PDB file of C-alpha atoms in Angstrom:
ATOM      1  CA  MET A 174     -66.650   8.107 -55.565  1.00 48.00           C
ATOM      2  CA  THR A 175     -66.577  11.575 -54.030  1.00 51.00           C
ATOM      3  CA  ASP A 176     -69.155  13.994 -55.385  1.00 63.00           C
ATOM      4  CA  PRO A 177     -67.238  16.787 -57.182  1.00 64.00           C
ATOM      5  CA  ASN A 178     -69.727  19.317 -55.848  1.00 75.00           C
ATOM      6  CA  GLU A 179     -69.166  18.111 -52.299  1.00 71.00           C
ATOM      7  CA  ALA A 180     -65.383  18.314 -52.733  1.00 70.00           C
ATOM      8  CA  ALA A 181     -65.723  21.866 -54.033  1.00 74.00           C
ATOM      9  CA  ARG A 182     -68.011  22.757 -51.130  1.00 75.00           C
ATOM     10  CA  LEU A 183     -65.525  21.436 -48.579  1.00 71.00           C
ATOM     11  CA  ALA A 184     -62.666  23.260 -50.256  1.00 70.00           C
ATOM     12  CA  ALA A 185     -64.660  26.502 -50.164  1.00 77.00           C
ATOM     13  CA  LEU A 186     -65.504  26.015 -46.486  1.00 74.00           C
ATOM     14  CA  SER A 187     -61.860  25.284 -45.724  1.00 71.00           C
ATOM     15  CA  GLU A 188     -60.827  28.517 -47.424  1.00 76.00           C
ATOM     16  CA  LEU A 189     -63.499  30.421 -45.509  1.00 78.00           C
ATOM     17  CA  ILE A 190     -62.229  29.048 -42.196  1.00 76.00           C
ATOM     18  CA  ALA A 191     -58.641  29.888 -43.156  1.00 72.00           C
ATOM     19  CA  TRP A 192     -59.726  33.411 -44.078  1.00 74.00           C
ATOM     20  CA  ALA A 193     -61.425  33.846 -40.705  1.00 75.00           C
ATOM     21  CA  GLU A 194     -58.264  32.709 -38.930  1.00 71.00           C
ATOM     22  CA  ARG A 195     -56.167  35.148 -40.965  1.00 72.00           C
ATOM     23  CA  ARG A 196     -58.582  37.958 -40.152  1.00 72.00           C
ATOM     24  CA  GLU A 197     -58.346  37.209 -36.442  1.00 70.00           C
ATOM     25  CA  ARG A 198     -54.562  37.318 -36.549  1.00 72.00           C
ATOM     26  CA  LEU A 199     -54.581  40.546 -38.535  1.00 75.00           C
ATOM     27  CA  SER A 200     -57.022  42.063 -36.030  1.00 77.00           C
ATOM     28  CA  GLU A 201     -54.569  41.238 -33.268  1.00 80.00           C
ATOM     29  CA  ASP A 202     -51.783  42.896 -35.227  1.00 82.00           C
ATOM     30  CA  ARG A 203     -53.958  45.964 -35.809  1.00 87.00           C
ATOM     31  CA  ALA A 204     -54.705  46.236 -32.083  1.00 87.00           C
ATOM     32  CA  ASP A 205     -50.970  46.086 -31.323  1.00 87.00           C
ATOM     33  CA  ALA A 206     -50.274  48.809 -33.895  1.00 88.00           C
ATOM     34  CA  VAL A 207     -53.100  51.022 -32.613  1.00 89.00           C
ATOM     35  CA  ALA A 208     -51.852  50.634 -29.038  1.00 89.00           C
ATOM     36  CA  ALA A 209     -48.276  51.445 -30.090  1.00 86.00           C
ATOM     37  CA  ALA A 210     -49.434  54.569 -31.929  1.00 87.00           C
ATOM     38  CA  TRP A 211     -51.441  55.673 -28.885  1.00 89.00           C
ATOM     39  CA  ARG A 212     -48.638  55.065 -26.413  1.00 85.00           C
ATOM     40  CA  THR A 213     -46.116  56.947 -28.526  1.00 84.00           C
ATOM     41  CA  GLY A 214     -48.192  60.086 -28.712  1.00 81.00           C
ATOM     42  CA  THR A 215     -51.020  59.804 -31.245  1.00 84.00           C
ATOM     43  CA  ARG A 216     -54.016  60.407 -28.983  1.00 85.00           C
ATOM     44  CA  ASN A 217     -56.649  61.347 -31.572  1.00 89.00           C
ATOM     45  CA  VAL A 218     -59.095  58.470 -32.038  1.00 90.00           C
ATOM     46  CA  ALA A 219     -60.482  59.940 -35.279  1.00 89.00           C
ATOM     47  CA  GLU A 220     -56.962  60.131 -36.734  1.00 88.00           C
ATOM     48  CA  LEU A 221     -56.197  56.540 -35.732  1.00 90.00           C
ATOM     49  CA  ALA A 222     -59.466  55.385 -37.307  1.00 89.00           C
ATOM     50  CA  ARG A 223     -58.671  57.246 -40.527  1.00 89.00           C
ATOM     51  CA  LEU A 224     -55.192  55.746 -40.808  1.00 88.00           C
ATOM     52  CA  ALA A 225     -56.353  52.207 -39.978  1.00 87.00           C
ATOM     53  CA  ARG A 226     -59.431  52.590 -42.217  1.00 87.00           C
ATOM     54  CA  VAL A 227     -61.759  51.294 -39.522  1.00 87.00           C
ATOM     55  CA  SER A 228     -64.480  52.864 -37.405  1.00 91.00           C
ATOM     56  CA  ARG A 229     -63.829  54.763 -34.205  1.00 90.00           C
ATOM     57  CA  ASP A 230     -65.614  52.007 -32.291  1.00 91.00           C
ATOM     58  CA  THR A 231     -63.008  49.549 -33.579  1.00 90.00           C
ATOM     59  CA  ILE A 232     -60.213  51.820 -32.341  1.00 90.00           C
ATOM     60  CA  TYR A 233     -61.864  52.067 -28.915  1.00 91.00           C
ATOM     61  CA  ALA A 234     -62.134  48.267 -28.819  1.00 90.00           C
ATOM     62  CA  ASP A 235     -58.490  47.824 -29.842  1.00 89.00           C
ATOM     63  CA  LEU A 236     -57.319  50.226 -27.128  1.00 90.00           C
ATOM     64  CA  ALA A 237     -59.457  48.505 -24.512  1.00 89.00           C
ATOM     65  CA  ALA A 238     -58.098  45.107 -25.589  1.00 87.00           C
ATOM     66  CA  ARG A 239     -54.601  46.415 -24.870  1.00 86.00           C
ATOM     67  CA  ALA A 240     -55.590  47.741 -21.421  1.00 86.00           C
ATOM     68  CA  ILE A 241     -55.247  51.372 -22.409  1.00 87.00           C
ATOM     69  CA  ASN A 242     -57.227  53.832 -20.313  1.00 81.00           C
ATOM     70  CA  LEU A 243     -58.343  56.634 -22.602  1.00 78.00           C
ATOM     71  CA  GLY A 244     -58.851  58.896 -19.610  1.00 70.00           C
ATOM     72  CA  SER A 245     -55.130  58.883 -18.874  1.00 59.00           C
ATOM     73  CA  ARG A 246     -53.488  60.924 -21.615  1.00 53.00           C
ATOM     74  CA  GLU A 247     -50.079  60.625 -20.000  1.00 52.00           C
ATOM     75  CA  GLN A 248     -49.734  56.874 -20.505  1.00 49.00           C
ATOM     76  CA  GLU A 249     -46.415  55.954 -22.023  1.00 50.00           C
ATOM     77  CA  ILE A 250     -45.061  52.686 -23.219  1.00 47.00           C
ATOM     78  CA  PRO A 251     -42.666  51.303 -20.562  1.00 47.00           C
ATOM     79  CA  GLY A 252     -39.049  50.383 -20.930  1.00 44.00           C
ATOM     80  CA  PRO A 253     -36.740  50.672 -23.949  1.00 43.00           C
ATOM     81  CA  GLN A 254     -39.573  50.159 -26.462  1.00 46.00           C
ATOM     82  CA  LYS A 255     -40.814  53.715 -25.911  1.00 48.00           C
ATOM     83  CA  GLY A 256     -41.113  55.524 -29.216  1.00 49.00           C
ATOM     84  CA  SER A 257     -39.868  52.543 -31.227  1.00 49.00           C
ATOM     85  CA  GLY A 258     -43.147  51.237 -32.613  1.00 58.00           C
ATOM     86  CA  ILE A 259     -43.515  47.477 -32.729  1.00 71.00           C
ATOM     87  CA  PRO A 260     -40.929  44.929 -33.881  1.00 81.00           C
ATOM     88  CA  LEU A 261     -41.301  42.930 -37.071  1.00 85.00           C
ATOM     89  CA  ARG A 262     -42.772  39.545 -36.165  1.00 85.00           C
ATOM     90  CA  ALA A 263     -42.418  36.347 -38.155  1.00 88.00           C
ATOM     91  CA  ASP A 264     -46.014  35.245 -37.570  1.00 85.00           C
ATOM     92  CA  SER A 265     -47.406  38.561 -38.813  1.00 84.00           C
ATOM     93  CA  VAL A 266     -45.223  38.531 -41.923  1.00 89.00           C
ATOM     94  CA  ARG A 267     -46.079  34.894 -42.612  1.00 87.00           C
ATOM     95  CA  THR A 268     -49.790  35.674 -42.439  1.00 84.00           C
ATOM     96  CA  VAL A 269     -49.441  38.435 -45.013  1.00 87.00           C
ATOM     97  CA  ALA A 270     -47.294  36.136 -47.180  1.00 89.00           C
ATOM     98  CA  ARG A 271     -49.962  33.430 -47.195  1.00 86.00           C
ATOM     99  CA  ILE A 272     -52.660  35.912 -48.125  1.00 86.00           C
ATOM    100  CA  ALA A 273     -50.481  37.223 -50.954  1.00 88.00           C
ATOM    101  CA  ASP A 274     -49.791  33.663 -52.111  1.00 89.00           C
ATOM    102  CA  ALA A 275     -53.522  32.869 -52.072  1.00 87.00           C
ATOM    103  CA  VAL A 276     -54.060  35.833 -54.402  1.00 86.00           C
ATOM    104  CA  ALA A 277     -51.078  35.185 -56.674  1.00 90.00           C
ATOM    105  CA  ARG A 278     -51.337  31.422 -57.242  1.00 88.00           C
ATOM    106  CA  PRO A 279     -54.727  31.409 -59.025  1.00 89.00           C
ATOM    107  CA  ALA A 280     -53.535  34.314 -61.156  1.00 90.00           C
ATOM    108  CA  VAL A 281     -50.447  32.317 -62.149  1.00 92.00           C
ATOM    109  CA  SER A 282     -52.678  29.458 -63.289  1.00 90.00           C
ATOM    110  CA  HIS A 283     -54.743  31.928 -65.309  1.00 92.00           C
ATOM    111  CA  ASP A 284     -51.847  33.773 -66.980  1.00 93.00           C
ATOM    112  CA  PRO A 285     -48.414  32.475 -65.968  1.00 93.00           C
ATOM    113  CA  ASP A 286     -46.505  34.853 -68.237  1.00 94.00           C
ATOM    114  CA  ASP A 287     -48.142  38.094 -67.085  1.00 96.00           C
ATOM    115  CA  PRO A 288     -45.270  40.119 -65.587  1.00 96.00           C
ATOM    116  CA  LEU A 289     -47.401  41.683 -62.849  1.00 96.00           C
ATOM    117  CA  VAL A 290     -48.659  38.239 -61.853  1.00 96.00           C
ATOM    118  CA  ARG A 291     -45.056  37.114 -61.587  1.00 96.00           C
ATOM    119  CA  VAL A 292     -44.269  40.216 -59.510  1.00 96.00           C
ATOM    120  CA  ALA A 293     -47.089  39.338 -57.108  1.00 95.00           C
ATOM    121  CA  LEU A 294     -45.858  35.745 -56.804  1.00 95.00           C
ATOM    122  CA  ALA A 295     -42.265  36.869 -56.196  1.00 96.00           C
ATOM    123  CA  ALA A 296     -43.482  39.317 -53.553  1.00 96.00           C
ATOM    124  CA  SER A 297     -45.393  36.579 -51.728  1.00 94.00           C
ATOM    125  CA  ARG A 298     -42.321  34.342 -51.778  1.00 95.00           C
ATOM    126  CA  ALA A 299     -40.125  37.179 -50.553  1.00 96.00           C
ATOM    127  CA  LEU A 300     -42.468  37.811 -47.622  1.00 95.00           C
ATOM    128  CA  GLU A 301     -42.444  34.106 -46.726  1.00 94.00           C
ATOM    129  CA  THR A 302     -38.640  34.137 -46.830  1.00 95.00           C
ATOM    130  CA  VAL A 303     -38.521  37.214 -44.585  1.00 96.00           C
ATOM    131  CA  ALA A 304     -40.624  35.269 -42.072  1.00 94.00           C
ATOM    132  CA  ASP A 305     -38.184  32.329 -42.348  1.00 94.00           C
ATOM    133  CA  VAL A 306     -35.250  34.655 -41.670  1.00 95.00           C
ATOM    134  CA  LEU A 307     -36.992  36.137 -38.642  1.00 93.00           C
ATOM    135  CA  GLU A 308     -37.994  32.709 -37.330  1.00 91.00           C
ATOM    136  CA  PRO A 309     -36.339  29.758 -39.094  1.00 91.00           C
ATOM    137  CA  PRO A 310     -38.682  26.758 -39.283  1.00 87.00           C
ATOM    138  CA  SER A 311     -37.749  24.059 -36.805  1.00 83.00           C
ATOM    139  CA  ASP A 312     -39.543  21.181 -38.562  1.00 84.00           C
ATOM    140  CA  GLN A 313     -37.927  21.371 -42.008  1.00 85.00           C
ATOM    141  CA  GLY A 314     -34.499  19.932 -41.329  1.00 84.00           C
ATOM    142  CA  PRO A 315     -31.166  21.740 -41.849  1.00 88.00           C
ATOM    143  CA  GLY A 316     -30.542  24.623 -44.209  1.00 89.00           C
ATOM    144  CA  TRP A 317     -32.865  27.252 -42.739  1.00 90.00           C
ATOM    145  CA  THR A 318     -30.523  29.558 -40.855  1.00 92.00           C
ATOM    146  CA  PRO A 319     -30.635  33.256 -41.850  1.00 93.00           C
ATOM    147  CA  ARG A 320     -27.215  32.885 -43.460  1.00 93.00           C
ATOM    148  CA  GLU A 321     -28.595  30.108 -45.684  1.00 94.00           C
ATOM    149  CA  THR A 322     -31.961  31.759 -46.351  1.00 93.00           C
ATOM    150  CA  LEU A 323     -30.985  35.342 -47.148  1.00 95.00           C
ATOM    151  CA  PRO A 324     -29.505  34.453 -50.567  1.00 94.00           C
ATOM    152  CA  SER A 325     -32.958  33.172 -51.538  1.00 94.00           C
ATOM    153  CA  LEU A 326     -34.481  36.473 -50.452  1.00 95.00           C
ATOM    154  CA  ALA A 327     -32.037  38.363 -52.643  1.00 95.00           C
ATOM    155  CA  GLY A 328     -32.919  36.095 -55.566  1.00 95.00           C
ATOM    156  CA  GLU A 329     -36.633  36.681 -55.077  1.00 95.00           C
ATOM    157  CA  GLY A 330     -35.970  40.414 -55.027  1.00 95.00           C
ATOM    158  CA  GLU A 331     -34.120  40.119 -58.325  1.00 96.00           C
ATOM    159  CA  GLU A 332     -37.023  38.185 -59.840  1.00 96.00           C
ATOM    160  CA  LEU A 333     -39.483  40.814 -58.660  1.00 96.00           C
ATOM    161  CA  ALA A 334     -37.358  43.564 -60.206  1.00 97.00           C
ATOM    162  CA  HIS A 335     -36.971  41.638 -63.478  1.00 97.00           C
ATOM    163  CA  HIS A 336     -40.701  41.173 -63.988  1.00 97.00           C
ATOM    164  CA  SER A 337     -41.368  44.776 -62.957  1.00 97.00           C
ATOM    165  CA  ARG A 338     -39.056  45.852 -65.772  1.00 97.00           C
ATOM    166  CA  ARG A 339     -40.823  43.471 -68.155  1.00 97.00           C
ATOM    167  CA  ALA A 340     -44.106  45.195 -67.356  1.00 97.00           C
ATOM    168  CA  LEU A 341     -42.567  48.639 -67.858  1.00 97.00           C
ATOM    169  CA  ALA A 342     -40.859  47.628 -71.113  1.00 97.00           C
ATOM    170  CA  ALA A 343     -44.222  46.515 -72.506  1.00 96.00           C
ATOM    171  CA  LEU A 344     -45.922  49.804 -71.648  1.00 96.00           C
ATOM    172  CA  ALA A 345     -43.395  52.605 -72.077  1.00 95.00           C
ATOM    173  CA  GLU A 346     -42.049  54.066 -75.294  1.00 96.00           C
ATOM    174  CA  PRO A 347     -38.265  54.067 -75.784  1.00 95.00           C
ATOM    175  CA  ALA A 348     -38.212  57.864 -75.558  1.00 95.00           C
ATOM    176  CA  GLU A 349     -39.797  57.670 -72.096  1.00 95.00           C
ATOM    177  CA  LEU A 350     -37.279  55.091 -70.954  1.00 95.00           C
ATOM    178  CA  MET A 351     -34.354  57.151 -72.226  1.00 95.00           C
ATOM    179  CA  ALA A 352     -35.705  60.277 -70.507  1.00 93.00           C
ATOM    180  CA  SER A 353     -36.167  58.395 -67.250  1.00 92.00           C
ATOM    181  CA  SER A 354     -32.638  56.983 -67.380  1.00 93.00           C
ATOM    182  CA  GLU A 355     -31.179  60.414 -68.058  1.00 92.00           C
ATOM    183  CA  SER A 356     -33.256  61.987 -65.286  1.00 90.00           C
ATOM    184  CA  TYR A 357     -31.974  59.368 -62.850  1.00 91.00           C
ATOM    185  CA  ARG A 358     -28.399  59.945 -63.986  1.00 92.00           C
ATOM    186  CA  GLN A 359     -28.612  63.718 -63.589  1.00 90.00           C
ATOM    187  CA  GLY A 360     -30.368  63.399 -60.256  1.00 90.00           C
ATOM    188  CA  VAL A 361     -27.637  61.151 -58.834  1.00 91.00           C
ATOM    189  CA  LEU A 362     -24.879  63.478 -60.012  1.00 91.00           C
ATOM    190  CA  HIS A 363     -26.766  66.503 -58.703  1.00 91.00           C
ATOM    191  CA  GLY A 364     -26.696  65.055 -55.195  1.00 90.00           C
ATOM    192  CA  GLY A 365     -22.917  65.161 -55.223  1.00 91.00           C
ATOM    193  CA  ARG A 366     -22.319  61.998 -53.199  1.00 92.00           C
ATOM    194  CA  HIS A 367     -22.693  59.186 -55.712  1.00 94.00           C
ATOM    195  CA  ALA A 368     -21.076  58.303 -59.018  1.00 95.00           C
ATOM    196  CA  VAL A 369     -22.884  56.990 -62.092  1.00 95.00           C
ATOM    197  CA  ALA A 370     -21.706  54.239 -64.419  1.00 95.00           C
ATOM    198  CA  ASP A 371     -21.932  55.251 -68.064  1.00 94.00           C
ATOM    199  CA  GLY A 372     -20.539  51.988 -69.400  1.00 95.00           C
ATOM    200  CA  ALA A 373     -18.799  48.737 -68.588  1.00 96.00           C
ATOM    201  CA  SER A 374     -16.883  45.938 -70.244  1.00 96.00           C
ATOM    202  CA  VAL A 375     -18.159  42.476 -69.341  1.00 95.00           C
ATOM    203  CA  THR A 376     -16.327  39.204 -69.887  1.00 96.00           C
ATOM    204  CA  VAL A 377     -18.831  36.435 -70.546  1.00 95.00           C
ATOM    205  CA  THR A 378     -17.986  32.741 -70.251  1.00 96.00           C
ATOM    206  CA  LEU A 379     -19.997  30.789 -72.828  1.00 95.00           C
ATOM    207  CA  PRO A 380     -21.761  27.475 -72.180  1.00 95.00           C
ATOM    208  CA  THR A 381     -19.822  26.035 -75.120  1.00 93.00           C
ATOM    209  CA  GLY A 382     -16.500  27.072 -73.634  1.00 91.00           C
ATOM    210  CA  GLY A 383     -14.289  30.085 -74.119  1.00 92.00           C
ATOM    211  CA  ALA A 384     -15.085  33.680 -73.302  1.00 95.00           C
ATOM    212  CA  ILE A 385     -16.108  36.835 -75.141  1.00 95.00           C
ATOM    213  CA  THR A 386     -16.199  40.496 -74.154  1.00 96.00           C
ATOM    214  CA  LEU A 387     -19.352  42.601 -74.294  1.00 95.00           C
ATOM    215  CA  GLN A 388     -19.332  46.394 -74.057  1.00 96.00           C
ATOM    216  CA  VAL A 389     -22.335  48.015 -72.370  1.00 96.00           C
ATOM    217  CA  GLY A 390     -22.776  51.746 -72.806  1.00 94.00           C
ATOM    218  CA  ARG A 391     -25.028  54.491 -74.127  1.00 93.00           C
ATOM    219  CA  ASP A 392     -25.292  55.903 -77.613  1.00 93.00           C
ATOM    220  CA  GLU A 393     -25.696  59.583 -78.488  1.00 91.00           C
ATOM    221  CA  THR A 394     -29.457  59.432 -77.822  1.00 91.00           C
ATOM    222  CA  GLY A 395     -29.050  57.851 -74.371  1.00 92.00           C
ATOM    223  CA  TRP A 396     -30.204  54.400 -75.451  1.00 95.00           C
ATOM    224  CA  THR A 397     -28.269  51.358 -74.272  1.00 96.00           C
ATOM    225  CA  ARG A 398     -25.606  50.136 -76.670  1.00 95.00           C
ATOM    226  CA  LEU A 399     -24.469  46.485 -76.564  1.00 94.00           C
ATOM    227  CA  THR A 400     -21.474  45.698 -78.750  1.00 94.00           C
ATOM    228  CA  SER A 401     -18.832  43.002 -79.095  1.00 94.00           C
ATOM    229  CA  ASP A 402     -16.032  41.995 -81.418  1.00 93.00           C
ATOM    230  CA  SER A 403     -17.341  38.442 -81.340  1.00 93.00           C
ATOM    231  CA  PRO A 404     -19.498  37.145 -84.227  1.00 93.00           C
ATOM    232  CA  LEU A 405     -21.419  35.172 -81.598  1.00 93.00           C
ATOM    233  CA  VAL A 406     -23.147  38.340 -80.329  1.00 92.00           C
ATOM    234  CA  VAL A 407     -26.189  39.924 -81.964  1.00 93.00           C
ATOM    235  CA  GLU A 408     -25.865  43.633 -81.269  1.00 89.00           C
ATOM    236  CA  GLY A 409     -28.663  46.036 -80.422  1.00 90.00           C
ATOM    237  CA  ALA A 410     -30.892  46.459 -77.360  1.00 94.00           C
ATOM    238  CA  ASP A 411     -34.656  46.338 -76.883  1.00 96.00           C
ATOM    239  CA  SER A 412     -36.583  48.053 -74.090  1.00 96.00           C
ATOM    240  CA  LEU A 413     -36.059  45.279 -71.556  1.00 97.00           C
ATOM    241  CA  ASP A 414     -32.336  45.143 -72.397  1.00 97.00           C
ATOM    242  CA  HIS A 415     -32.147  48.887 -71.819  1.00 97.00           C
ATOM    243  CA  LEU A 416     -33.862  48.748 -68.425  1.00 97.00           C
ATOM    244  CA  GLU A 417     -31.830  45.816 -67.154  1.00 97.00           C
ATOM    245  CA  ALA A 418     -28.530  47.157 -68.460  1.00 96.00           C
ATOM    246  CA  GLN A 419     -29.127  50.506 -66.778  1.00 96.00           C
ATOM    247  CA  ALA A 420     -30.075  48.748 -63.530  1.00 96.00           C
ATOM    248  CA  ALA A 421     -26.867  46.701 -63.689  1.00 96.00           C
ATOM    249  CA  LEU A 422     -24.827  49.863 -64.271  1.00 96.00           C
ATOM    250  CA  GLN A 423     -26.492  51.443 -61.238  1.00 96.00           C
ATOM    251  CA  VAL A 424     -25.338  48.507 -59.108  1.00 96.00           C
ATOM    252  CA  LEU A 425     -21.782  48.856 -60.427  1.00 96.00           C
ATOM    253  CA  ALA A 426     -21.897  52.584 -59.696  1.00 96.00           C
ATOM    254  CA  ARG A 427     -22.952  51.957 -56.101  1.00 96.00           C
ATOM    255  CA  ILE A 428     -20.037  49.553 -55.663  1.00 96.00           C
ATOM    256  CA  ALA A 429     -17.624  52.057 -57.196  1.00 96.00           C
ATOM    257  CA  THR A 430     -18.948  54.888 -55.018  1.00 96.00           C
ATOM    258  CA  ARG A 431     -18.201  52.919 -51.850  1.00 96.00           C
ATOM    259  CA  HIS A 432     -14.539  52.837 -52.909  1.00 97.00           C
ATOM    260  CA  LEU A 433     -14.168  56.500 -53.858  1.00 95.00           C
ATOM    261  CA  THR A 434     -12.253  58.901 -51.652  1.00 95.00           C
ATOM    262  CA  GLU A 435     -13.837  62.119 -50.442  1.00 94.00           C
ATOM    263  CA  ALA A 436     -11.852  64.005 -53.075  1.00 94.00           C
ATOM    264  CA  ALA A 437     -13.987  62.354 -55.793  1.00 93.00           C
ATOM    265  CA  LEU A 438     -17.264  63.577 -54.283  1.00 91.00           C
ATOM    266  CA  ALA A 439     -18.911  66.981 -53.994  1.00 90.00           C
ATOM    267  CA  GLU A 440     -20.666  68.727 -51.148  1.00 87.00           C
ATOM    268  CA  HIS A 441     -24.017  67.110 -50.414  1.00 83.00           C
ATOM    269  CA  ARG A 442     -26.880  68.999 -52.032  1.00 83.00           C
ATOM    270  CA  LYS A 443     -30.408  68.807 -50.699  1.00 78.00           C
ATOM    271  CA  ASP A 444     -32.112  71.068 -53.213  1.00 80.00           C
ATOM    272  CA  ALA A 445     -34.191  69.480 -55.958  1.00 74.00           C
ATOM    273  CA  ARG A 446     -32.596  69.206 -59.348  1.00 72.00           C
ATOM    274  CA  PRO A 447     -34.070  71.796 -61.759  1.00 67.00           C
ATOM    275  CA  GLY A 448     -36.737  70.229 -63.937  1.00 65.00           C
ATOM    276  CA  SER A 449     -37.160  67.184 -61.714  1.00 68.00           C
ATOM    277  CA  ARG A 450     -40.574  65.648 -61.288  1.00 71.00           C
ATOM    278  CA  PRO A 451     -42.486  66.412 -58.075  1.00 72.00           C
ATOM    279  CA  PRO A 452     -42.543  63.523 -55.619  1.00 70.00           C
ATOM    280  CA  ARG A 453     -45.527  61.203 -55.805  1.00 74.00           C
ATOM    281  CA  THR A 454     -47.821  61.218 -52.809  1.00 71.00           C
ATOM    282  CA  ARG A 455     -50.540  58.809 -51.794  1.00 70.00           C
ATOM    283  CA  THR A 456     -53.638  60.243 -50.139  1.00 67.00           C
ATOM    284  CA  ILE A 457     -55.105  58.057 -47.422  1.00 62.00           C
ATOM    285  CA  PRO A 458     -58.907  58.225 -47.547  1.00 61.00           C
ATOM    286  CA  GLY A 459     -60.672  59.589 -44.496  1.00 55.00           C
ATOM    287  CA  ASN A 460     -63.005  57.632 -42.243  1.00 49.00           C
ATOM    288  CA  ASP A 461     -66.423  59.185 -41.739  1.00 51.00           C
ATOM    289  CA  ASN A 462     -67.730  56.646 -39.255  1.00 49.00           C
TER     290      ASN A 462
END
């Protein structure tokens, strides 16, 4: 019988080896990115180190590994790639997906209903699917062309959005959600180029047969109103209902906007809507090495 401690030790060593392999691949990707930044005009080693969150010595090593002569400041990337960064690669995306999966899976076992855990799992699956679209697996049989795989990516995006709204519904007060919905609505209209959907009538086919009609709208306070003439519908909306109904209306509005003539739209405005929140910014920490 296998010693449980020995099995655990081997599993830990296997994970350590896998981590080292991932780190090596990520280091290669970092060197490519550093070289691309250098060749397209960013020639400050301290700035590159700060953005990559590594030491200057690491940046020097990355540049040397990509045959870049720091003494020649006029080096440019050859051919049509000049100024275009680096392309998205399936192997790089797959590496990130596997790391994300390694983080998400134990969390799912710990708390499978936590919405942020489910977001992390959906994100890891979405990354893996992106890699499959970029480079369909050749050893899995039929059904892996981009045309067949992209619907799965859309579904994973929907799952990610759903659990994100679950997390928000659990944290935010209804008044906050109403204010956010109204701010979004006013902001879209202020831009002049997109319509908003204030309500919709949805025909629902029931599992038991037949169909009913559900009206989705907003009451006088801005909260989502769900109503129907059918006795099979329980009216009223909770926070998650509100968030998902407003998201669905946004999708319908985008579809409608694509079919509007220019006469239905206003001149594009670039100024910020009065009273709008300032944009969020993320500060990248410096590197003192």
